[in-house]
Coordinates of C-alpha atoms in Angstrom, one line a residue:
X197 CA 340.1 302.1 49.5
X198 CA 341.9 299.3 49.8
X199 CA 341.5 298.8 53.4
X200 CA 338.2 299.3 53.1
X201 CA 337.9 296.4 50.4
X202 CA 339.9 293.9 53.0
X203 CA 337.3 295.0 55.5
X204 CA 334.7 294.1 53.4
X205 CA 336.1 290.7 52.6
X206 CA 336.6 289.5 56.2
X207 CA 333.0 290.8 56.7
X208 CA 331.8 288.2 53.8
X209 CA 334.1 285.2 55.2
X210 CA 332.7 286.0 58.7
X211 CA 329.5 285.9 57.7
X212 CA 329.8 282.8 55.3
X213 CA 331.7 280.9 58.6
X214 CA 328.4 281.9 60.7
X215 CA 325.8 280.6 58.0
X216 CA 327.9 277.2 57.6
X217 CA 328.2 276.5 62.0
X218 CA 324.2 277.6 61.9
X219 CA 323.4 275.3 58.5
X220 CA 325.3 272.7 60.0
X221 CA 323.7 272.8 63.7
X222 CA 320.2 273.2 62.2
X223 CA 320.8 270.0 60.3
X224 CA 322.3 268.3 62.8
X225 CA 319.1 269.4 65.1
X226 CA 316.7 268.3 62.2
X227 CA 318.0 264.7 62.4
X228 CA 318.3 264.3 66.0
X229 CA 314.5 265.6 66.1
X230 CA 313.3 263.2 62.7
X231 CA 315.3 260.0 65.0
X232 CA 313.9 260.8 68.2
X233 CA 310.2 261.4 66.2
X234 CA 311.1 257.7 64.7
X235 CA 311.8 255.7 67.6
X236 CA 308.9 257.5 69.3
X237 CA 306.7 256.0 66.1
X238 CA 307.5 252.9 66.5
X239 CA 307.3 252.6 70.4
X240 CA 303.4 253.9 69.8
X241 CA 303.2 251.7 67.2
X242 CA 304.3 248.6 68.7
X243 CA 301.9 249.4 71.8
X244 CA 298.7 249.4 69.3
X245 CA 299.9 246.3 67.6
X246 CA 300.3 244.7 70.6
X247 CA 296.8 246.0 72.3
X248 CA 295.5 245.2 68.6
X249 CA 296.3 241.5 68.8
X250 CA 295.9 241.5 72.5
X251 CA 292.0 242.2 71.1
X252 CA 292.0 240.1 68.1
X253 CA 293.3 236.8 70.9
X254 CA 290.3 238.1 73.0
X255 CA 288.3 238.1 70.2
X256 CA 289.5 234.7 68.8
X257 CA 289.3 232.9 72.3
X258 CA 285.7 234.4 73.0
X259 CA 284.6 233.4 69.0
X260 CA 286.1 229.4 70.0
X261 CA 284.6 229.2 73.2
X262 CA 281.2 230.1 71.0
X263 CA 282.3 227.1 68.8
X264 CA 283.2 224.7 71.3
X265 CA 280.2 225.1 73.4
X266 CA 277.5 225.5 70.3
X267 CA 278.7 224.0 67.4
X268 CA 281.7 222.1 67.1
X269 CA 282.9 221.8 63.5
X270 CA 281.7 220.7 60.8
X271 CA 278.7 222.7 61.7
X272 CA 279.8 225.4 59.7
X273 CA 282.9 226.4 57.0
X274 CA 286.4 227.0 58.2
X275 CA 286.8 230.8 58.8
X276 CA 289.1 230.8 56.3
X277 CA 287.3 229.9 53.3
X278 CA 284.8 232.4 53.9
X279 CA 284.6 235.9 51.9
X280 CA 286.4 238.3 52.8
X281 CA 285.0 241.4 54.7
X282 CA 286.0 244.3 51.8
X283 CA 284.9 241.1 49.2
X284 CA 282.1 243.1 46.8
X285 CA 279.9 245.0 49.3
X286 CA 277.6 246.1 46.9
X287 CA 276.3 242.4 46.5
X288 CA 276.0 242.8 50.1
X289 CA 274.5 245.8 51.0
X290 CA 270.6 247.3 51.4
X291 CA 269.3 248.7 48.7
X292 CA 269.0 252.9 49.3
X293 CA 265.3 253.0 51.0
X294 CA 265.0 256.8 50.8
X295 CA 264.7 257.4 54.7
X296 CA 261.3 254.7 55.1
X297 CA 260.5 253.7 58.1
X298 CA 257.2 250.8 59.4
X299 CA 254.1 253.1 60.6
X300 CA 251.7 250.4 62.2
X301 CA 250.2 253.1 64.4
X302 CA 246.2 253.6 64.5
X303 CA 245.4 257.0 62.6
X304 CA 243.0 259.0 64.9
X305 CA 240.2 257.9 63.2
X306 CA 240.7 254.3 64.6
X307 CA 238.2 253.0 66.3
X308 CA 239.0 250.8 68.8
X309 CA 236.9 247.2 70.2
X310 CA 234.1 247.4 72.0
X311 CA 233.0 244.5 74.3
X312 CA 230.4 241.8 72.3
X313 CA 228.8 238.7 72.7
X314 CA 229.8 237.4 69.0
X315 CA 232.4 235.0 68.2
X316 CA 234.4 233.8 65.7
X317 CA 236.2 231.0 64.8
X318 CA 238.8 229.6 62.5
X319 CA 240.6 226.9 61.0
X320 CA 243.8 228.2 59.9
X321 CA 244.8 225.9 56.5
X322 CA 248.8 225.8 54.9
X323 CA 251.9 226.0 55.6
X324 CA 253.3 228.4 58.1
X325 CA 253.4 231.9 56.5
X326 CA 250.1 230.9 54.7
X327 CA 248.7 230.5 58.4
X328 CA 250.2 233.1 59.3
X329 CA 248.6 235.8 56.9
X330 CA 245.4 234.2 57.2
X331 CA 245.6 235.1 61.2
X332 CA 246.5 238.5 60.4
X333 CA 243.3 238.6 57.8
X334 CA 241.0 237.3 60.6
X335 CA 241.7 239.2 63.2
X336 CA 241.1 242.7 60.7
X337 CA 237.7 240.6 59.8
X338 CA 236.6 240.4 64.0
X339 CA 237.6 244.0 64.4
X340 CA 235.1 244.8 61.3
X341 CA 232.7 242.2 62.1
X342 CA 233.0 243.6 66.3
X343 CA 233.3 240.0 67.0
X344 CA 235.8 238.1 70.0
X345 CA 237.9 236.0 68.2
X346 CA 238.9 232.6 69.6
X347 CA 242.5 231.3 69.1
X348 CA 242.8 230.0 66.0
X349 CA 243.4 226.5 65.0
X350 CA 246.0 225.6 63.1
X351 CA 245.7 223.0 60.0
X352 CA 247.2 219.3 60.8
X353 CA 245.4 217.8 57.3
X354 CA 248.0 219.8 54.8
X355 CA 250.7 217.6 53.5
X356 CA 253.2 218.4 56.3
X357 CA 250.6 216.4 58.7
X358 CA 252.4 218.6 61.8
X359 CA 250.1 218.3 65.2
X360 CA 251.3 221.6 66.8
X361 CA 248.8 223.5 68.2
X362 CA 248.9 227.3 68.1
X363 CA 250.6 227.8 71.2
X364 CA 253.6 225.2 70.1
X365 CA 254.4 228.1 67.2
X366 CA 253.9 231.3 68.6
X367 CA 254.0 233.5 71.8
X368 CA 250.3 233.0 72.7
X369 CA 249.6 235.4 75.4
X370 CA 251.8 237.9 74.0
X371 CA 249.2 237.3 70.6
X372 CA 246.4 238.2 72.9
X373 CA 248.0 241.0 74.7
X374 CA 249.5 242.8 72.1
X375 CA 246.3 243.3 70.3
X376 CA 244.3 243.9 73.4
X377 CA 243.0 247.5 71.3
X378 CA 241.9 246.0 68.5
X379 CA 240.1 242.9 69.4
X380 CA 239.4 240.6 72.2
X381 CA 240.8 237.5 72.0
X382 CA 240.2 234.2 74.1
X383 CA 241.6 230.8 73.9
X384 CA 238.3 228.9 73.9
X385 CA 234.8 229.2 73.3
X386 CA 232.8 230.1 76.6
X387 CA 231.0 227.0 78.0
X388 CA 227.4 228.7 77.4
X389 CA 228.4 229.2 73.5
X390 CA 229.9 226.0 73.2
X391 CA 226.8 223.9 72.2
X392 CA 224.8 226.9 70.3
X393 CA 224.7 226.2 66.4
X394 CA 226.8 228.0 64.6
X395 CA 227.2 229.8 61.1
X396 CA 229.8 227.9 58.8
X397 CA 231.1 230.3 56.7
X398 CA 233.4 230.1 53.5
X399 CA 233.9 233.9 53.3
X400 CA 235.2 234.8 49.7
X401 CA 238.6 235.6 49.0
X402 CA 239.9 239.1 48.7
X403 CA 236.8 240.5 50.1
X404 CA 236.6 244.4 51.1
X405 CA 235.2 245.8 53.8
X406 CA 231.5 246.5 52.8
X407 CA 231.4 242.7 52.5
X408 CA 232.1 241.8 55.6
X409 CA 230.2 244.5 56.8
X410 CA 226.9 243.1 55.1
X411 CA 227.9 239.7 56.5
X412 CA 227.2 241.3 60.5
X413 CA 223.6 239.9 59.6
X414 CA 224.4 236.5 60.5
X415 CA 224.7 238.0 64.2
X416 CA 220.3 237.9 64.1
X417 CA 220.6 234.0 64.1
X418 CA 224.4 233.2 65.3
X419 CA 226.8 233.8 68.2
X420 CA 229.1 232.3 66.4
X421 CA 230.7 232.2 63.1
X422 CA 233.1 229.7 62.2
X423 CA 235.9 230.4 59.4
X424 CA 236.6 227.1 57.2
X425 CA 240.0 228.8 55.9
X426 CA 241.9 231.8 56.7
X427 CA 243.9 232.9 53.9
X428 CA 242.9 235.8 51.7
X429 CA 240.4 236.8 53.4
X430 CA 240.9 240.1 52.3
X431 CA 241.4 242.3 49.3
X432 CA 245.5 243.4 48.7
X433 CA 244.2 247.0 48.0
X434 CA 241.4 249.8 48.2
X435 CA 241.1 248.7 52.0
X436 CA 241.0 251.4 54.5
X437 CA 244.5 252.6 55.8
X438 CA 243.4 251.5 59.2
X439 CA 242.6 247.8 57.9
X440 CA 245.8 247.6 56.6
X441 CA 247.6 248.7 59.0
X442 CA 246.1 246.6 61.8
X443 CA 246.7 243.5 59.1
X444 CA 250.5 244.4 59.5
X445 CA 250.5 244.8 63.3
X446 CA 249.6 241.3 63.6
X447 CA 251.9 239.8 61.4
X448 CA 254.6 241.8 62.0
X449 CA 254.2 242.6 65.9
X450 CA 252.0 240.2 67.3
X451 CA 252.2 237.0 65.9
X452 CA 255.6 236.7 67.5
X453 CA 256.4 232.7 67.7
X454 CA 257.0 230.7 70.6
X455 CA 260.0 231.5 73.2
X456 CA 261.5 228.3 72.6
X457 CA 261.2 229.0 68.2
X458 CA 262.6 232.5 68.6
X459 CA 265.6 231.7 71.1
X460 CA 266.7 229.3 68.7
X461 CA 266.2 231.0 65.6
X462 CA 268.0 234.0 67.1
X463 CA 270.8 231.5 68.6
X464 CA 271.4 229.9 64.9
X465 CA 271.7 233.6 63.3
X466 CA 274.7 234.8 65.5
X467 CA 275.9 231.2 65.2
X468 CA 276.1 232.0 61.4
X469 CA 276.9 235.9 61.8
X470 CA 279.7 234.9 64.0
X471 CA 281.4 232.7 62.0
X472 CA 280.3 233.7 58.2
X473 CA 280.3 237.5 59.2
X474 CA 277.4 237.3 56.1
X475 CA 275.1 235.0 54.4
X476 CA 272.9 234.5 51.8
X477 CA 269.5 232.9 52.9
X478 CA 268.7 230.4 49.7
X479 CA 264.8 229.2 50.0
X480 CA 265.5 226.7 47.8
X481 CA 261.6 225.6 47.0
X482 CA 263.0 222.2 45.4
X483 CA 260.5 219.8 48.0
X484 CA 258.7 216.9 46.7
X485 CA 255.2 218.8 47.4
X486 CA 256.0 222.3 45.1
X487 CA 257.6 219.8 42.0
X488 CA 254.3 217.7 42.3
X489 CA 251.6 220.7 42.8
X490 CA 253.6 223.0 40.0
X491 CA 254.2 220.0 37.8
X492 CA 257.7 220.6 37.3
X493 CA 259.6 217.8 36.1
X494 CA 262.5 219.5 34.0
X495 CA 265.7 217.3 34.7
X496 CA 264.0 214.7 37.0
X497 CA 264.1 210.9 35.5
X498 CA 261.2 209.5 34.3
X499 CA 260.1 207.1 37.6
X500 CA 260.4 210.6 39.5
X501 CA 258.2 212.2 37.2
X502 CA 255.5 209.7 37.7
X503 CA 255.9 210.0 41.3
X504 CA 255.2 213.2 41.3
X505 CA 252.3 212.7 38.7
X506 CA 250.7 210.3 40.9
X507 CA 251.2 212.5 44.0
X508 CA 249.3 215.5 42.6
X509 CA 246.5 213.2 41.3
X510 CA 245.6 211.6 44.7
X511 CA 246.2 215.0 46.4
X512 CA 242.3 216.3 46.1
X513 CA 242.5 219.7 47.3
X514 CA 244.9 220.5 44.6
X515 CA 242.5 221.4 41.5
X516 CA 244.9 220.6 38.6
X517 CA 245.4 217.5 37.5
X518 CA 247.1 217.7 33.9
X519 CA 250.1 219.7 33.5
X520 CA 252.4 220.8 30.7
X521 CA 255.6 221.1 32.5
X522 CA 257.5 222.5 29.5
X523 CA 254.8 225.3 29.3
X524 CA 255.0 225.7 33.1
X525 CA 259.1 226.5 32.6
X526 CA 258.9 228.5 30.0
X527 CA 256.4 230.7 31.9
X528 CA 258.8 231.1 34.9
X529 CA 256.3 229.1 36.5
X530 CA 259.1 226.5 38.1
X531 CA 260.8 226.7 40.8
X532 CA 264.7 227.0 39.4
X533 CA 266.7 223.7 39.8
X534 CA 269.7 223.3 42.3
X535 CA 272.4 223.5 39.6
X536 CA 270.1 226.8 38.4
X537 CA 270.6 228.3 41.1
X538 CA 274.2 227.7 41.4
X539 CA 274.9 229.2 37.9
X540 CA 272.5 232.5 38.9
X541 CA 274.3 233.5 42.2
X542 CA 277.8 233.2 40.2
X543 CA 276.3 235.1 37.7
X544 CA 275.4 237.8 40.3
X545 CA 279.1 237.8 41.2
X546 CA 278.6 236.3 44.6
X547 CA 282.1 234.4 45.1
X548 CA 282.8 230.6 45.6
X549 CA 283.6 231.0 49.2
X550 CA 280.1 232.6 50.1
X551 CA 278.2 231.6 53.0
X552 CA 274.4 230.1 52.0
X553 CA 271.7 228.8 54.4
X554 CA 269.6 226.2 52.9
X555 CA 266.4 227.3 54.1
X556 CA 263.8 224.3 53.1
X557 CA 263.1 221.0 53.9
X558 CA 264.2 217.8 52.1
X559 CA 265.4 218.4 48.7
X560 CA 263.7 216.4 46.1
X561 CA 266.6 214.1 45.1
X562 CA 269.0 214.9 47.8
X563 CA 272.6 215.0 47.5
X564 CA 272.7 214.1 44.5
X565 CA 270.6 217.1 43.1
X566 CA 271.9 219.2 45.4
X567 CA 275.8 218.7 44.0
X568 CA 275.8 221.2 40.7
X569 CA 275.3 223.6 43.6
X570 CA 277.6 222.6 46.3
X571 CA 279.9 222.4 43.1
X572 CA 280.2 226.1 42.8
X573 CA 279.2 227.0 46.2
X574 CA 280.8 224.8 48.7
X575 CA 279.6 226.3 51.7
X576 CA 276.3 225.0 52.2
X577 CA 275.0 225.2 55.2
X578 CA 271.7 223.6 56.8
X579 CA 269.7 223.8 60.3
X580 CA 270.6 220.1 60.9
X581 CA 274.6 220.9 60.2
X582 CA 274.1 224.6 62.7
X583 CA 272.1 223.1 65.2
X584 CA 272.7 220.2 67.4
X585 CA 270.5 217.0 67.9
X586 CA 269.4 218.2 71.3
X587 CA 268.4 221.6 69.8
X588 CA 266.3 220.2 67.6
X589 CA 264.8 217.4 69.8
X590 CA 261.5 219.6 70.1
X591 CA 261.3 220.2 66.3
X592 CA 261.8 216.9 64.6
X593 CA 258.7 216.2 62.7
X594 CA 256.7 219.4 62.9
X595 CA 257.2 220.7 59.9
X596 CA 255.7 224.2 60.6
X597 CA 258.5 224.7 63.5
X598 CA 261.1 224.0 61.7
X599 CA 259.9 226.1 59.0
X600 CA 259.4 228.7 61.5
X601 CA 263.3 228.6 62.0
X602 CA 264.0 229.1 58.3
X603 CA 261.5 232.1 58.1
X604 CA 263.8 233.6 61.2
X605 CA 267.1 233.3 59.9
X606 CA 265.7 234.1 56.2
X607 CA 264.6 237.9 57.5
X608 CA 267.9 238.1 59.5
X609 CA 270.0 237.4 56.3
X610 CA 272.4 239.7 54.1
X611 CA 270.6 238.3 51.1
X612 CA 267.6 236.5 50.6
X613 CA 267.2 234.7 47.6
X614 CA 263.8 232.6 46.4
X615 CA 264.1 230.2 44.2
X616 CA 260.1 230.5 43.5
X617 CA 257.5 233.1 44.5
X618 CA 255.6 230.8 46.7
X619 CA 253.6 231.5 50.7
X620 CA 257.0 231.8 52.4
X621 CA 259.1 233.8 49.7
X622 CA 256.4 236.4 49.7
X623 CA 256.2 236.7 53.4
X624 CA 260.0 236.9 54.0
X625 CA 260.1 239.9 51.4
X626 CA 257.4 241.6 52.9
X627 CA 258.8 241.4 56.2
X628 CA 262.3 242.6 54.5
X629 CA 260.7 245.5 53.0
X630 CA 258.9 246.4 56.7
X631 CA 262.0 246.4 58.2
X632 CA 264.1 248.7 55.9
X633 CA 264.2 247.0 52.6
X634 CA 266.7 244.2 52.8
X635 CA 268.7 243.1 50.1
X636 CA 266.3 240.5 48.4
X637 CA 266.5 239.0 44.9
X638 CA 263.5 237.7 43.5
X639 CA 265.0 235.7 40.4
X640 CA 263.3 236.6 37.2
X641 CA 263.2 233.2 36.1
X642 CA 260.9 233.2 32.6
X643 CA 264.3 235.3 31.8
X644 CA 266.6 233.1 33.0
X645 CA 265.2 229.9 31.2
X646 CA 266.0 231.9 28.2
X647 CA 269.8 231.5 29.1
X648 CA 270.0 228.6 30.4
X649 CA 268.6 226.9 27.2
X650 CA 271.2 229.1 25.4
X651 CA 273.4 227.3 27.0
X652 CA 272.1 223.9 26.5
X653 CA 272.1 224.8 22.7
X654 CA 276.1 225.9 22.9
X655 CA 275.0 229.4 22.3
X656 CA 276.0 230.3 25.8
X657 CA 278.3 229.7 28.8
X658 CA 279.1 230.9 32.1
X659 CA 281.4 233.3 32.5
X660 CA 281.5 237.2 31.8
X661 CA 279.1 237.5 29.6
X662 CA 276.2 235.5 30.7
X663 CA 277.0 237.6 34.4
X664 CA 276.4 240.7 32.1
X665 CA 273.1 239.4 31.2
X666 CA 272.2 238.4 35.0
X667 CA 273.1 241.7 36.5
X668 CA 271.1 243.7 33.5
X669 CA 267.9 241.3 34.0
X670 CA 268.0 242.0 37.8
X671 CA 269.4 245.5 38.8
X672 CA 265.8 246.2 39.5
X673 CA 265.0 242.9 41.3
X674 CA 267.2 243.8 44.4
X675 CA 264.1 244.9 47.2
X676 CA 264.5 248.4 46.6
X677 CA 261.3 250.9 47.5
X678 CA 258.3 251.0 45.4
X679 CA 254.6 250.5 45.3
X680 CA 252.9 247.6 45.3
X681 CA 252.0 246.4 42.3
X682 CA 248.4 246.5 41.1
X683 CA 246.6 243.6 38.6
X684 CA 247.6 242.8 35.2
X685 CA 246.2 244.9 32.3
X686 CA 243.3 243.7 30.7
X687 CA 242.3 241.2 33.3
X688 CA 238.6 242.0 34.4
X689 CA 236.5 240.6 37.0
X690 CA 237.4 238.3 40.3
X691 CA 240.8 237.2 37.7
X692 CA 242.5 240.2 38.1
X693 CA 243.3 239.5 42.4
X694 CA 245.2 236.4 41.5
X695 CA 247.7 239.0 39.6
X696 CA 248.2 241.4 42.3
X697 CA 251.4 241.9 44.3
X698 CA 249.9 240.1 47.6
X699 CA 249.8 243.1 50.5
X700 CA 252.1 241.1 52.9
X701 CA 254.7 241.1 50.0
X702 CA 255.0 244.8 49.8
X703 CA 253.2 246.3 52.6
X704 CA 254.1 249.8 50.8
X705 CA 252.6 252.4 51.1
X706 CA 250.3 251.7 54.2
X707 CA 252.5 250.1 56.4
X708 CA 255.8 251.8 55.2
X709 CA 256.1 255.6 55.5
X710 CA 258.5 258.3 54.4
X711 CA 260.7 260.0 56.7
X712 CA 258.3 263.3 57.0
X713 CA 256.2 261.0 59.2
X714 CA 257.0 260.9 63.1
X715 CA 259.4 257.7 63.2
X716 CA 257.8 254.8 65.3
X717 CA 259.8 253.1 68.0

């Protein structure tokens, strides 16, 4: 028994010994393996940093040779002051658009030109995007009318007194080819037609179809018709889908503008993308022509108030004469000031360091009015300060080129922000919606006049809670999908067009479709 109980014993302490030299090896064994593991790490490691920087040097010497050679500083913010990329994406990124897509395509109903012996002509009058959505109107009226429509002229009498022709702005014989389906178009008047009389016509605003269908009697007496202005020549709504759709493949695919306007408009976007990463696109509508034809005066001295007064007076195409300029803020009828502006983006929660393109021409006051913004948003940036002189050699003093840039770099933009709801601010939103519904906010500004005079009165300032009262008035005012909006209750007659949504504002639903539809290239 009690040699058993010994044998037992040294079984146990043999045992024990074993488990200790295999407990001990397998430790030892663990550490050599989590060491060689570490060192194996940080060689892998080191490679990546190295290839990483290797990259970012790359990157950095391919970003200054972009600088050096396009726009040597100050044209733009040092990098560093710039937002950061993780900085508050949502102020940044596309509203959801629910899988839209543009659908510009005929239906098969379409019917396409047919050859005819009728002209028409035009005078384009406006600005830019007012020209521009008047071209897109005429050309739907020749395809109803079955007439050949002549190049259209663009206006040189409007207050920016530019001389380009329509050539100078856009890509001509792309215009002409690209619509080669839908009407002929020629760039002047054949030499037999050129000395027949000729029907002047002042079609009527938002017409539909049947009226220009009734208007085909003038072809018993005329060859040619010729257009005295362009714009709204047709209805917003109730046109057929067709119409519509060939109104939006002008505009949006054949009124392309001139090589030399869309190389440069392209060049100044990277320039900005490059260095900013983002931007807001600010059409600040603060120009000496809106102030006088709104009559706006809010903040401006007295002597600038009677400049403007004086202005609008003399200008005779402009119908009203007396305005109540409190009545006209207090509507939301003014364009918001500089230092408005300023205090809405902060509200919004877009940084100090952002990025914003000043797309407009001279501000109304200059520097001076232009400092309660640069005051809270230092980096301001401007097509004179991005481009060189020599870029801009071909565009000094045609206004309508110049604005052509700003409309290019406005639809490239993170954010586009209007200051009022004017020809261009429209047209850039529309185009925005087209192309996948942007990130634009339209500034509710009756609203905002509210606060602001709360916080001339004390009862307000900036800081948390007036951002809380920004964000709430405008979570729905951020170019999300939706239909276009139809005319103000209770308006009757011709009255009720004025209060539409325009149809190049929000081409939805005719020119926008959902993703059940076969996507277009």
């Amino acid at each position: 028994m009690v040699k058993h109980r010994n044998s037992s014993r040294s079984i146990i302490s043999y045992s024990s010994s074993i488990a200790r030299f295999f407990s001990i090896k397998a430790i030892s064994l663990y550490l050599i393996f989590v060491f060689a593991f570490t060192i194996w790490v940080l060689v892998f490691s080191s490679r990546n940093i190295q290839t990483d920087d290797d990259h970012t040097k790359h990157q950095q010497q391919h970003r200054d040779l972009i600088d050096s050679e396009s726009f040597p500083p100050p044209y733009l913010p040092p990098r560093k002051n710039l937002q950061k990329p993780n900085e508050n994406t949502q102020l940044w990124t596309p509203p959801f658009s629910f899988g839209l897509h543009p659908c510009v395509k005929p239906t098969p109903k379409y019917k396409e030109f047919s050859e005819s012996d009728h002209y028409v002509t035009v005078r384009s009058n406006g600005g830019l995007n007012q020209m521009r959505t008047g071209i897109a109107d005429i050309v739907a009226v020749a395809h109803i009318m079955n007439a050949t429509l002549v190049i259209p002229e663009l206006d040189k009498r409007s207050f920016w007194q530019d001389s380009s022709v329509f050539s100078d702005i856009f890509d001509e014989e792309h215009f002409i080819k690209s619509l080669g389906r839908d009407v002929k178009v020629i760039k002047k008047l054949p030499k037999e037609v050129e000395s027949l009389p000729r029907a002047r016509k002042h079609f009527t605003s938002w017409s539909s179809v049947g009226y220009y269908e009734e208007m085909t009697h003038l072809w018993k007496e005329y060859k040619v018709i010729h257009v005295a202005k362009s714009d709204s020549r047709l209805a917003n709504n109730d046109l057929p889908i067709d119409v519509q759709r060939l109104r939006c493949r002008v505009l949006y695919r054949g009124l392309r503008f001139s090589p030399a306007i869309e190389s440069l408009g392209q060049k100044l976007v990277e320039r900005l993308k490059s260095r900013a990463g983002r931007y807001i696109a600010l059409h600040l509508r603060y120009e000496k022509d809106m102030l006088a034809f709104t009559g706006c005066t809010y903040g401006l001295t007295d002597a600038e108030s009677e400049e403007l007064r004086v202005m609008r007076e003399s200008t005779s195409h402009w119908k009203i004469k007396s305005i109540n300029s409190t009545e006209q803020r207090e509507e939301g009828l003014c364009p918001l000031t500089p230092k408005e502006v300023g205090m809405f983006l902060k509200g919004l929660g877009y940084s100090q360091s952002t990025v914003i393109y000043i797309a407009a021409g001279e501000i109304y006051g200059g520097d001076d009015r232009l400092s309660e913004l640069k005051s809270r948003f230092p980096n301001l940036v401007f097509k004179e300060t991005l481009a060189g002189k020599e870029e801009l050699k071909g565009f000094t003093g045609h206004a309508t080129k110049t604005a052509a840039l700003d409309y290019i770099i406005s639809v490239e933009s993170d954010v586009f922000v209007p200051s009022h709801s004017g020809n261009m601010a429209r047209a850039v939103e529309g185009h925005r919606r087209f192309l996948g519904h942007r990130r634009t906010i339209t500034p509710d500004r009756k609203g905002l006049v509210k606060l602001f005079g709360k916080m001339e009165r004390g009862q307000l300032k900036e800081g948390p809670k007036l951002s809380n009262f920004v964000n709430q008035m405008h979570k729905d005012r951020q170019g999300a999908p939706r239909r276009r909006k139809g005319p103000t209750q209770g308006i009757k007659g011709r009255a009720r067009f004025r209060t539409e949504e325009a149809f190049y504002e929000n081409p939805y639903p005719e020119c926008i479709c959902s993703s059940k539809e076969h996507k277009e290239p």
